[in-house]
Short mmCIF file of C-alpha atoms in Angstrom, two decimals:
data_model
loop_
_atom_site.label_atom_id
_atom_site.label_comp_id
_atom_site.label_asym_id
_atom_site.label_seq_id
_atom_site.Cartn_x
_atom_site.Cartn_y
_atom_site.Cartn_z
CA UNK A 7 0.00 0.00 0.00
CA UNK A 8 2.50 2.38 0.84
CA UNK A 9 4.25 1.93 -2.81
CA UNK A 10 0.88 2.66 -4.11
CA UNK A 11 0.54 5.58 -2.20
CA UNK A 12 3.97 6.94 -3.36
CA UNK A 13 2.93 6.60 -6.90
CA UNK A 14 -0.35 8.25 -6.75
CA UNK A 15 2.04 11.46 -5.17
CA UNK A 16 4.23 10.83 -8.32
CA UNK A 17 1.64 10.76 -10.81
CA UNK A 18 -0.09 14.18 -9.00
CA UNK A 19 3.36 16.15 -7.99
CA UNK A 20 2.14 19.23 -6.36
CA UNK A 21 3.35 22.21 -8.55
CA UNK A 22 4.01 24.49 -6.32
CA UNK A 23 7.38 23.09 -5.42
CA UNK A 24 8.54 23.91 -9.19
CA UNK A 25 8.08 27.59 -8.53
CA UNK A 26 8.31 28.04 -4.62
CA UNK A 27 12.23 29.42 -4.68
CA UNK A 28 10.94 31.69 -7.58
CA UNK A 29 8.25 33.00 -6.16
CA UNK A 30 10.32 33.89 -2.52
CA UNK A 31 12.54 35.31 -3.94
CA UNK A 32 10.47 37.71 -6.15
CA UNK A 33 8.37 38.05 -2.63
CA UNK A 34 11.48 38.01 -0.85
CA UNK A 35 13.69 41.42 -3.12
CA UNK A 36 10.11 43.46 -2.87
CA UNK A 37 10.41 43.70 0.72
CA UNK A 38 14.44 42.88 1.79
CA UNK A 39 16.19 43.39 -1.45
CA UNK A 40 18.22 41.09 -3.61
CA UNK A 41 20.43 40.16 -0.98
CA UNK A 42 18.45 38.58 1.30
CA UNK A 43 16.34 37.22 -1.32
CA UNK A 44 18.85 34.80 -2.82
CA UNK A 45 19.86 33.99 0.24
CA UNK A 46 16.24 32.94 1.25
CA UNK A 47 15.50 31.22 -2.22
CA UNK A 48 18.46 29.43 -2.27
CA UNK A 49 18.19 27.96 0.80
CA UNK A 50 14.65 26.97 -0.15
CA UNK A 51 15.57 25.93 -3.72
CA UNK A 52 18.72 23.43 -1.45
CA UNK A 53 15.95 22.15 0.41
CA UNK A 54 13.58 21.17 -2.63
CA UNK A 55 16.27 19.75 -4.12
CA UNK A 56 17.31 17.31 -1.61
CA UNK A 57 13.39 16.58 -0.74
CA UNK A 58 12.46 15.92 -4.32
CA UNK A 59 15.50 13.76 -4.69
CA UNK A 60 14.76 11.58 -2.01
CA UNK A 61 10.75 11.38 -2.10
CA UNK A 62 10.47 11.76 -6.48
CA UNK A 63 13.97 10.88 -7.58
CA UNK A 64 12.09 9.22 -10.62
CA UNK A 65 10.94 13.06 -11.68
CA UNK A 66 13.97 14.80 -10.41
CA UNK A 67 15.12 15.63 -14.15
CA UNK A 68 12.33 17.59 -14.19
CA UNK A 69 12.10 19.67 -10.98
CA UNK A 70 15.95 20.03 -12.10
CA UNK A 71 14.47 22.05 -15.28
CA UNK A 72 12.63 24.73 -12.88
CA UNK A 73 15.32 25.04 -10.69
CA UNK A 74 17.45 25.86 -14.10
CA UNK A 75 14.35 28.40 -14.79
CA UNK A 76 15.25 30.29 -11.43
CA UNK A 77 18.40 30.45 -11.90
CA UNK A 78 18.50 32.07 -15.26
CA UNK A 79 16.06 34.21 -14.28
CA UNK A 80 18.46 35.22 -11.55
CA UNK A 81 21.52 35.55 -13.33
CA UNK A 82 20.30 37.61 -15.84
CA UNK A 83 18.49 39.99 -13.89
CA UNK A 84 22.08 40.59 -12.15
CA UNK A 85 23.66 41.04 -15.03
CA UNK A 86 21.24 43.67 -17.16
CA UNK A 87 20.85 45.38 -13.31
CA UNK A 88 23.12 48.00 -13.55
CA UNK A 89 23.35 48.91 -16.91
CA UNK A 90 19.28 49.24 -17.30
CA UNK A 91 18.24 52.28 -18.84
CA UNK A 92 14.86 53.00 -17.15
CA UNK A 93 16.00 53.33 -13.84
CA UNK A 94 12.53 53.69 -12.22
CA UNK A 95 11.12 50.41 -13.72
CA UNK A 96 14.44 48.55 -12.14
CA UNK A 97 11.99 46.93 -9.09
CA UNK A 98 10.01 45.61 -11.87
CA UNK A 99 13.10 43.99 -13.78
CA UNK A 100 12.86 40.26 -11.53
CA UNK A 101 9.09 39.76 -12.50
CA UNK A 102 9.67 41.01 -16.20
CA UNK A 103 12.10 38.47 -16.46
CA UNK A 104 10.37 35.94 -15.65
CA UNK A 105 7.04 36.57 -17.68
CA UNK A 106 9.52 36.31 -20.62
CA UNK A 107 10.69 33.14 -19.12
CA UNK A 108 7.22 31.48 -18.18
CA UNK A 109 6.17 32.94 -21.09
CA UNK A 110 8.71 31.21 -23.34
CA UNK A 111 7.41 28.06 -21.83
CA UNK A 112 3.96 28.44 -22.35
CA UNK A 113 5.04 28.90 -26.17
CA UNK A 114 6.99 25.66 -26.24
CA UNK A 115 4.86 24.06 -24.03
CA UNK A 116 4.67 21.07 -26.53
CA UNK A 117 8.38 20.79 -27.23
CA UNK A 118 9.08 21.05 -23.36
CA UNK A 119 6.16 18.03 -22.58
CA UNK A 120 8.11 16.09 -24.80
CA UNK A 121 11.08 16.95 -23.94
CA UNK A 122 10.52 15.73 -20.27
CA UNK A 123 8.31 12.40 -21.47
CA UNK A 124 11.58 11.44 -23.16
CA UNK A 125 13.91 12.16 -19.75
CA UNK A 126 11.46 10.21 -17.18
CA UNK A 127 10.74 6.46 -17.60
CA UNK A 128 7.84 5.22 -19.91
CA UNK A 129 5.93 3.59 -16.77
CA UNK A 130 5.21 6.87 -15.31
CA UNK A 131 1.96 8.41 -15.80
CA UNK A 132 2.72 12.46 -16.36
CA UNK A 133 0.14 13.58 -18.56
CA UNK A 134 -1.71 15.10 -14.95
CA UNK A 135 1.56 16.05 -13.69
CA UNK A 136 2.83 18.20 -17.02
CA UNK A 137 -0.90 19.62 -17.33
CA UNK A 138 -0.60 20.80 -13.48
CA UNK A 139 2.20 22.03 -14.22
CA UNK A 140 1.62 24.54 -17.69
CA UNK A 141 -1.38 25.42 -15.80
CA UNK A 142 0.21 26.38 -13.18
CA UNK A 143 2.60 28.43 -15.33
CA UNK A 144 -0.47 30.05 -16.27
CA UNK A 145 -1.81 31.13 -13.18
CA UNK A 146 1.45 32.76 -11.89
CA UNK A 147 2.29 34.02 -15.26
CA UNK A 148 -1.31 36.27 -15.05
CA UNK A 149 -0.81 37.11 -11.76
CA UNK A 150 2.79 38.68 -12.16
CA UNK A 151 1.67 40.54 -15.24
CA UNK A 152 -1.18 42.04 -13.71
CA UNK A 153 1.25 42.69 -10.72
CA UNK A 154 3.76 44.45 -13.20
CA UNK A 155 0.82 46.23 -15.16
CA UNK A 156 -0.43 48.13 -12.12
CA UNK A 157 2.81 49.05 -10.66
CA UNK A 158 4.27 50.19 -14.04
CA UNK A 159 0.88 52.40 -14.33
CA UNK A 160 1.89 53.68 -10.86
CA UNK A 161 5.52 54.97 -11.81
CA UNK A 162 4.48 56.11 -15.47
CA UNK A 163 1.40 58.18 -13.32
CA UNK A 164 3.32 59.45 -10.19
CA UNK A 165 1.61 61.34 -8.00
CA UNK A 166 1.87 62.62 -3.74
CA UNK A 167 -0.15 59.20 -3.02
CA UNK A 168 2.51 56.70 -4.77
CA UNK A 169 4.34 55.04 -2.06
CA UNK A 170 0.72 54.38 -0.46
CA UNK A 171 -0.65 53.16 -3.83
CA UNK A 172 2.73 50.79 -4.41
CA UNK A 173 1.99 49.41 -0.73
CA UNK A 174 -1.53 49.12 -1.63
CA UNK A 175 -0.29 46.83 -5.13
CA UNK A 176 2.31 44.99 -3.53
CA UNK A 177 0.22 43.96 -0.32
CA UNK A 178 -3.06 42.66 -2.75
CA UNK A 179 -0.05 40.69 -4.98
CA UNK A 180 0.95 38.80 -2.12
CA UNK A 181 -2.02 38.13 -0.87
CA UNK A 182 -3.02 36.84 -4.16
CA UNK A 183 -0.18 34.39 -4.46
CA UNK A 184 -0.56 33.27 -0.93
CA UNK A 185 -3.71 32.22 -1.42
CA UNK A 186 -2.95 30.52 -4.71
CA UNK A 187 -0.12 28.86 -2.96
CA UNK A 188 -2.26 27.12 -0.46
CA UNK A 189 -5.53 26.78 -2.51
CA UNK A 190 -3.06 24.68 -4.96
CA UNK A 191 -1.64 22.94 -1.83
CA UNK A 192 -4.61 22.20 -0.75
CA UNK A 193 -6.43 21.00 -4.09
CA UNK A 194 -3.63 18.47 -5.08
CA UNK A 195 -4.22 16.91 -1.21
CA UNK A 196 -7.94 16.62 -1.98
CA UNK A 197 -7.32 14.66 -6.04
CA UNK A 198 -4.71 12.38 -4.06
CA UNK A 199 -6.96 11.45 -1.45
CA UNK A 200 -9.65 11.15 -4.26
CA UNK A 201 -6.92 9.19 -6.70
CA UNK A 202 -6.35 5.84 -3.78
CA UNK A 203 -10.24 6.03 -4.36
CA UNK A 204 -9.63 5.06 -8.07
CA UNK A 205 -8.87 2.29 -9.59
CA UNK A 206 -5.26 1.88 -10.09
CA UNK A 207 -3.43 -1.33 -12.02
CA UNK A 208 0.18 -2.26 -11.82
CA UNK A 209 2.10 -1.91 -15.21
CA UNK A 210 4.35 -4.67 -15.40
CA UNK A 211 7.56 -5.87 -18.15
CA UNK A 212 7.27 -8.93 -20.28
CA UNK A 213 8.48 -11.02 -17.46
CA UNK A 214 5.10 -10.10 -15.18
CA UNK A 215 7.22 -7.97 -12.66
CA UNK A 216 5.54 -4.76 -11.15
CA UNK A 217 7.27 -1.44 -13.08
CA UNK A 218 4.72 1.24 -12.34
CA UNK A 219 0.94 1.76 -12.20
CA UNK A 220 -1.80 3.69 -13.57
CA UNK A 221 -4.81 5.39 -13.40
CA UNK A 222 -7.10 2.80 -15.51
CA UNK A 223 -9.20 5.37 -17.27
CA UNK A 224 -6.05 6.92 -17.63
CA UNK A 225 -4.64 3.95 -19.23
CA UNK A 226 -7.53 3.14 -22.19
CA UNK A 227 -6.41 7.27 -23.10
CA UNK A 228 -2.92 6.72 -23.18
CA UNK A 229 -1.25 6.21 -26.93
CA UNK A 230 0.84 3.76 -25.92
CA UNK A 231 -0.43 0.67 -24.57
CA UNK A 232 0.63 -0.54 -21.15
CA UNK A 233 0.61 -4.25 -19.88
CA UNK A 234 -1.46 -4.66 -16.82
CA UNK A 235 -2.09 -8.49 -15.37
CA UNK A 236 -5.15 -9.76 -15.07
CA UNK A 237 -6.81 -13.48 -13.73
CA UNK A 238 -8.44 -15.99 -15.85
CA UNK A 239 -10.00 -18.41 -13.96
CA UNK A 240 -12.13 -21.46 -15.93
CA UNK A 241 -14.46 -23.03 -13.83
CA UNK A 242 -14.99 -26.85 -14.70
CA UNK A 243 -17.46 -29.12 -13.93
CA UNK A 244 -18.51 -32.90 -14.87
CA UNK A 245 -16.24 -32.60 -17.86
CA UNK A 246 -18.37 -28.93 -18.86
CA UNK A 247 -16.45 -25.54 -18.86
CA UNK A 248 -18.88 -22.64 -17.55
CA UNK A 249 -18.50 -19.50 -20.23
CA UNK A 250 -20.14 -15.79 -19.24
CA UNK A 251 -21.17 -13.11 -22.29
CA UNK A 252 -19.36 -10.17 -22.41
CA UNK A 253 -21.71 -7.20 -21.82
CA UNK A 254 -22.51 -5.29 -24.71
CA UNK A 255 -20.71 -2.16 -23.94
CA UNK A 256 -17.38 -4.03 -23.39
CA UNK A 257 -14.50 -2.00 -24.71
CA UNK A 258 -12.65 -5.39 -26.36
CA UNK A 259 -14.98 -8.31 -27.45
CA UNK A 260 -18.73 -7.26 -26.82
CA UNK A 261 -21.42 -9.63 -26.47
CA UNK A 262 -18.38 -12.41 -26.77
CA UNK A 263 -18.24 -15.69 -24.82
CA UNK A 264 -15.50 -15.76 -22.19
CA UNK A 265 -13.98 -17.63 -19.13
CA UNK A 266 -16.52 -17.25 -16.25
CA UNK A 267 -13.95 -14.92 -14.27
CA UNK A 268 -11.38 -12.81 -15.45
CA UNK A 269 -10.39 -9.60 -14.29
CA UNK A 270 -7.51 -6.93 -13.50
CA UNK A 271 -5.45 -7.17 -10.71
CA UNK A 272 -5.49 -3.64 -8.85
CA UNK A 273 -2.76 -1.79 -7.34
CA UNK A 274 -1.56 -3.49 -4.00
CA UNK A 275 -3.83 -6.53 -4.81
CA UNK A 276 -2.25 -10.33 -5.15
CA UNK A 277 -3.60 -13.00 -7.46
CA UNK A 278 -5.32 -15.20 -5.19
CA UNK A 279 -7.36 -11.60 -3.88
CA UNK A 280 -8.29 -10.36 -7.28
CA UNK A 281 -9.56 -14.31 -7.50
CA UNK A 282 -11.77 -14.34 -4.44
CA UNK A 283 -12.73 -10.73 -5.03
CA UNK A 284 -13.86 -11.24 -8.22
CA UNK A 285 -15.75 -14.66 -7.98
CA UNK A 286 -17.74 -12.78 -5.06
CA UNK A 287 -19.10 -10.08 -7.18
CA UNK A 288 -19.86 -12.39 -9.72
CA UNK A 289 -21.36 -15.05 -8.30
CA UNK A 290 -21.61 -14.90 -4.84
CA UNK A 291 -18.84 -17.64 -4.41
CA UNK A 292 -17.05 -17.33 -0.81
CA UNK A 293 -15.17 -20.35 -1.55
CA UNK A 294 -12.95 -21.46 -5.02
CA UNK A 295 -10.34 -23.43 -4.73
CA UNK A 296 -8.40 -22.86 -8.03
CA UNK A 297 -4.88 -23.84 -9.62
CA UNK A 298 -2.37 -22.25 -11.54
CA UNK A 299 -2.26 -23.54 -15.20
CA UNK A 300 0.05 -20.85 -17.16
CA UNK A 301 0.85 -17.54 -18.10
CA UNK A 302 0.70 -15.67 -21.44
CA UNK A 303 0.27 -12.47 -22.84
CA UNK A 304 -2.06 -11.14 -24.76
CA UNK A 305 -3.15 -7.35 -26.79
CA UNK A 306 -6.05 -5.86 -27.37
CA UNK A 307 -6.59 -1.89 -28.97
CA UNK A 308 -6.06 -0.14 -25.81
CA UNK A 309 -3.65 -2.13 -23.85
CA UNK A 310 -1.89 -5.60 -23.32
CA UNK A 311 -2.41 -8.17 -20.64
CA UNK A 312 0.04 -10.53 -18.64
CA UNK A 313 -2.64 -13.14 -17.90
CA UNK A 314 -2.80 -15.43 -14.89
CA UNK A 315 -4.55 -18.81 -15.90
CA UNK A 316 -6.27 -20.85 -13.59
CA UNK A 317 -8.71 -23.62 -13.31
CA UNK A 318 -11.07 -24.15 -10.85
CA UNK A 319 -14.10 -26.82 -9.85
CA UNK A 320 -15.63 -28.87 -6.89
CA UNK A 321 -17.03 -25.45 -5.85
CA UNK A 322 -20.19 -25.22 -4.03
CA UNK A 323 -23.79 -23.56 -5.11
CA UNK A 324 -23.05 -20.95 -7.83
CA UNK A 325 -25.50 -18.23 -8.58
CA UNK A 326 -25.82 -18.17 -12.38
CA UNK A 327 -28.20 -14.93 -12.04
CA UNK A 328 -26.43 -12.42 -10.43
CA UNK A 329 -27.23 -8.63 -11.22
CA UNK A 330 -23.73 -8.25 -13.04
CA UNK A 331 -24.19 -11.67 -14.95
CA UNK A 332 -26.16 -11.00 -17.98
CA UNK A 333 -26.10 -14.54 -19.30
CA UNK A 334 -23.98 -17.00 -18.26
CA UNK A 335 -24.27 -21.12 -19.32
CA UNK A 336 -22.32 -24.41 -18.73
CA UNK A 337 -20.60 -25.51 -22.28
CA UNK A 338 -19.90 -29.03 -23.49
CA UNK A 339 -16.26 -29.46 -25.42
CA UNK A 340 -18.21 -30.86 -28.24
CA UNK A 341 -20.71 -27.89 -28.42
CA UNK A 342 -17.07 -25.64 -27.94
CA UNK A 343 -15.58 -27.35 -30.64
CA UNK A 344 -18.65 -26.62 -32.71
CA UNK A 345 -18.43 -23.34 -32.48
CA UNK A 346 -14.91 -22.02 -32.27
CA UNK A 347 -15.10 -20.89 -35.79
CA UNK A 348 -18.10 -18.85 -35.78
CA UNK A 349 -16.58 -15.67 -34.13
CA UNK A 350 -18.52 -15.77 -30.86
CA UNK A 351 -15.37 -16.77 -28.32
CA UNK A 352 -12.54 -14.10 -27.42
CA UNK A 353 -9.36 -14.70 -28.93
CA UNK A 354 -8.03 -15.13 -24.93
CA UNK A 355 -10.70 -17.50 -24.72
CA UNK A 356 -9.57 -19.73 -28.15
CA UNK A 357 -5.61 -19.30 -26.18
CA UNK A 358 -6.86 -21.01 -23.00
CA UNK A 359 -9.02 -23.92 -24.39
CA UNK A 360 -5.88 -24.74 -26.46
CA UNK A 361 -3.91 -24.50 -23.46
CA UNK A 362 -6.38 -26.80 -21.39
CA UNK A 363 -7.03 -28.98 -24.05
CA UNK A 364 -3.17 -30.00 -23.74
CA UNK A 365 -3.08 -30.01 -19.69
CA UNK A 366 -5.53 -32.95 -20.32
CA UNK A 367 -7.60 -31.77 -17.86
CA UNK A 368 -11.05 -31.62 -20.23
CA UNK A 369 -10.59 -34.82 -22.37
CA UNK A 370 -9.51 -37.11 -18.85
CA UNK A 371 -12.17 -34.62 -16.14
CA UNK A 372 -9.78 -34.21 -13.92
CA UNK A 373 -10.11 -31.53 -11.84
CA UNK A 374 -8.41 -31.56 -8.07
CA UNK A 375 -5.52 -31.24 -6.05
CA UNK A 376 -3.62 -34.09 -8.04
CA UNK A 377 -4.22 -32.85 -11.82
CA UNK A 378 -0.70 -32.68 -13.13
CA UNK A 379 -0.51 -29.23 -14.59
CA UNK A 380 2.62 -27.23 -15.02
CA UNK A 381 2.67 -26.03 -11.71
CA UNK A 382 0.69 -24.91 -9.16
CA UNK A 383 0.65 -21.42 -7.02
CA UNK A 384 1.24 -23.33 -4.04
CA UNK A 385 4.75 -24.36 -5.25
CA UNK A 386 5.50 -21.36 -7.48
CA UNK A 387 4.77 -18.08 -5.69
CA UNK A 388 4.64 -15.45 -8.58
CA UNK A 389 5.46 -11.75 -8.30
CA UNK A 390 1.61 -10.92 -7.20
CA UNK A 391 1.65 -13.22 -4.04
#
């Protein structure tokens, strides 16, 4: 649980620590001057650094890209300082600097999202994280202006009232970013909590280990396709495999015949859970004893699947009319046979009778603790367990 937790905080990475060391020391030079204000951001910046390292050091590349942004915006404000020309507008220079900086971002803004895409690792989920984060940009960008707007219309307009009406500017400005500071603070607390609501899936490699997770709506919306793992369990009985129709507004094979449970395997969930989870809400059952057959791996158009395969039978009372069964029948292998050419199976489901046709298990109706399959998940704990 508590890796799932730190990857719902990596896929929703709170903004505001891109732009805090910018934003104090802006704050910071209004009130102290320069001096004080790099010491203050720095220090601040240090401290980000180190925390980000040690809590995101998967995203790190790219809180190293704002930290880049402050700094330029710092070192070129020092240099074009002295030599300025409009020598009344030089409190303004910090916050000029960087609209043209944020600004220059929000131009690229495509470039720059796949800039970073390319730096962090595949399995991460950024799209929230880089939209956060241009929006953001946004907000402080508007604010700043409207700062440097009103206080430019102050020196270009002086009159006997100006320090007042400077106070008056700078006081609402900080106000306003305080407020956006903890409103944002506040907002990305609320989607994480709402997030471990969700339903999250593990994104795993071709060998079935655990490399990331994601959102699942997420997932169907992503361009590439991710491999999540999922159970397939047959249930057998008196030499008759039990099938269940895909409901009609299935994203993959609507209104197709399939194993009688099958599911994903969430976020912090094991195999033998997802099993016992998902047999409930289908049918009621408390109690399935099932065993391992094999895995395999399988595609469909919106993402790819590191299937589990079990087999399971001997099970007690099984409701056959729950309210998320639409239709759901006990199959014969010949009336199988018949039919495996006529387009009504799922391709997993033409996979696994092949597979189970050569465990033996239909043709000999064997079906207990001493079928010889490959292995069992008693003696070969997988990743999942």
């Amino acid at each position: 649980m508590e890796n799932f937790r730190k990857q719902i905080k990596i896929s929703f990475f709170n903004p505001i620590i891109h732009f805090l060391p910018l934003l104090l020391f802006l704050v910071t030079a209004m009130y102290a001057g320069r001096t004080v204000a790099n010491y203050v951001s720095i220090f601040v910046l240090l401290v980000s650094a180190v925390y980000v390292f040690i809590a995101y050091n998967q995203i790190f590349i790219w809180f190293f890209l704002s930290c880049v942004i402050f700094l330029a915006v710092n070192i070129v404000g020092s240099i074009i300082r002295l030599p300025i020309i409009f020598l009344s507008f030089r409190p303004l220079l910090d916050e000029a600097l960087t609209l043209v900086f944020l600004g220059g971002m929000m131009l690229l803004q495509k470039r720059i999202k796949k800039g970073i895409m390319a730096l962090i690792p595949k399995t991460l989920p950024m799209n929230n994280n880089l939209d956060e984060y241009f929006g953001f940009i946004r907000t402080i960008f508007l604010i700043i202006l409207g700062y440097v707007l009103a206080t430019g219309f102050i020196y270009a307009f002086p009159t006997q009232r100006e320090t007042a009406y400077l106070q008056l500017v700078q006081a609402i400005y900080v106000g306003i970013l305080f407020f956006v500071l903890v409103f944002e603070s506040l907002r990305v607390q609320i989607i994480r909590a709402r997030l471990l609501k969700e339903e999250w899936l593990p994104i795993v490699n071709l060998q079935g280990k655990i490399i990331g997770s994601v959102q699942h709506q997420a997932s169907l919306g992503e361009k590439r396709k991710f491999m999540h793992p999922i159970i397939r369990v047959h249930i057998i009985q008196d030499g008759m495999i039990l099938l269940r129709k895909r409901p009609a507004d299935d994203l993959s094979y609507p209104l197709h015949w399939d194993t009688a449970i099958s599911n994903h395997i969430r976020m912090g969930e094991t195999v033998e859970d997802c099993i016992k989870r998902t047999a409930q809400e289908l049918y009621g059952l408390t109690e399935l004893k099932s065993f391992f057959l094999s895995n395999y791996i399988t595609h469909t158009d919106f993402e790819q699947h590191y299937a589990f395969l079990f087999i399971a039978c001997k099970m007690n009372k099984i409701d056959l009319q729950s309210e998320k069964v639409k239709q759901a029948k006990w199959w014969t292998l010949q009336q199988i046979e018949e039919n495996l050419q006529e387009g009504i199976f799922t391709e997993n489901f033409l996979i696994e009778f092949d597979l189970l046709k050569k465990s033996g298990v239909l043709e000999n109706n064997i079906c207990d603790c001493a079928c010889k399959l490959k292995e069992t998940i008693f003696k070969a704990p997988h990743l999942f367990r």
